[in-house]
Amino acid sequence: MPLLTTDTTSGFASASVPRHLARGAVGFGSLIAAFALIPAFGPVTLLLAPVGVVALRGCPMCWAIGLAETASRGRLRRECTDGRCELKPASR
């Protein structure tokens, strides 16, 4: 009998994969544009960097973790028994 059953998702996951991918497109696009457009428009383009950071919720790695969590939401669960935890398919 499992002592603890929890969902593997955390605060990184989004409501859906398309929404998460859209956030990534806005975030990475803003960060890339912030630096790539400096020669054409000057330092004012650096104002796009905070937009990218907010869209990615802090960092690109956090976004990647959230993508994995969003894709696996509801498909996996963690069971811990006697101090040993395993990921198992969620029973529906």
XYZ file of C-alpha atoms in Angstrom:
92
model
C 0.000 0.000 0.000
C 1.505 3.366 -0.995
C 2.109 5.819 1.796
C 2.018 8.819 -0.504
C 0.582 9.392 -3.957
C 1.195 12.744 -5.583
C 0.921 14.287 -9.005
C 4.312 14.958 -10.632
C 3.400 18.420 -11.886
C 4.460 21.592 -10.135
C 4.197 25.307 -10.743
C 6.084 25.048 -14.042
C 3.309 23.366 -16.049
C 0.775 25.235 -18.201
C -2.879 24.486 -18.887
C -2.110 22.931 -22.291
C 0.802 22.091 -24.575
C -0.210 24.644 -27.269
C -0.413 27.383 -24.630
C 3.015 26.393 -23.299
C 4.523 26.393 -26.799
C 3.003 29.829 -27.480
C 4.577 31.134 -24.265
C 7.904 29.701 -25.414
C 7.608 31.345 -28.842
C 6.897 34.733 -27.257
C 9.641 34.292 -24.657
C 12.427 33.042 -26.899
C 11.380 35.374 -29.727
C 11.512 38.394 -27.438
C 14.899 37.443 -26.007
C 16.404 36.825 -29.437
C 14.913 40.023 -30.879
C 16.138 42.056 -27.893
C 19.754 41.377 -28.844
C 19.527 40.771 -32.597
C 17.842 44.129 -33.270
C 20.379 46.269 -31.367
C 22.352 47.146 -34.566
C 19.187 48.301 -36.341
C 17.255 50.044 -33.548
C 19.755 50.628 -30.755
C 19.620 49.757 -27.061
C 15.883 50.450 -26.864
C 15.311 46.899 -28.144
C 16.639 45.605 -24.817
C 13.203 46.487 -23.435
C 12.035 43.241 -25.067
C 14.226 41.170 -22.722
C 11.932 41.501 -19.664
C 8.982 40.449 -21.839
C 10.860 37.277 -22.749
C 11.843 36.553 -19.153
C 8.255 36.987 -17.942
C 6.880 34.786 -20.753
C 9.371 32.044 -19.856
C 8.546 32.488 -16.143
C 12.104 33.248 -15.215
C 14.443 31.101 -17.248
C 14.615 28.933 -20.370
C 15.305 25.805 -18.283
C 12.169 26.448 -16.223
C 10.214 26.647 -19.470
C 11.687 23.324 -20.662
C 10.821 21.622 -17.362
C 7.315 23.032 -17.625
C 6.974 21.647 -21.162
C 7.840 18.148 -19.938
C 5.425 18.489 -17.017
C 2.650 19.826 -19.230
C 3.079 16.984 -21.715
C 3.032 14.328 -18.982
C 0.264 15.873 -16.859
C -2.211 13.226 -15.826
C -0.175 10.407 -17.359
C 2.282 9.803 -14.550
C 2.114 9.708 -10.789
C 4.707 9.233 -8.101
C 4.241 6.497 -5.525
C 6.426 6.381 -2.445
C 6.536 3.217 -0.351
C 9.014 2.544 2.440
C 11.172 5.525 1.476
C 11.423 4.469 -2.189
C 9.626 6.498 -4.862
C 8.698 5.411 -8.387
C 6.934 6.998 -11.345
C 4.045 4.892 -12.567
C 1.294 5.356 -15.149
C -1.741 7.039 -13.625
C -4.838 4.904 -13.322
C -7.861 6.553 -14.822
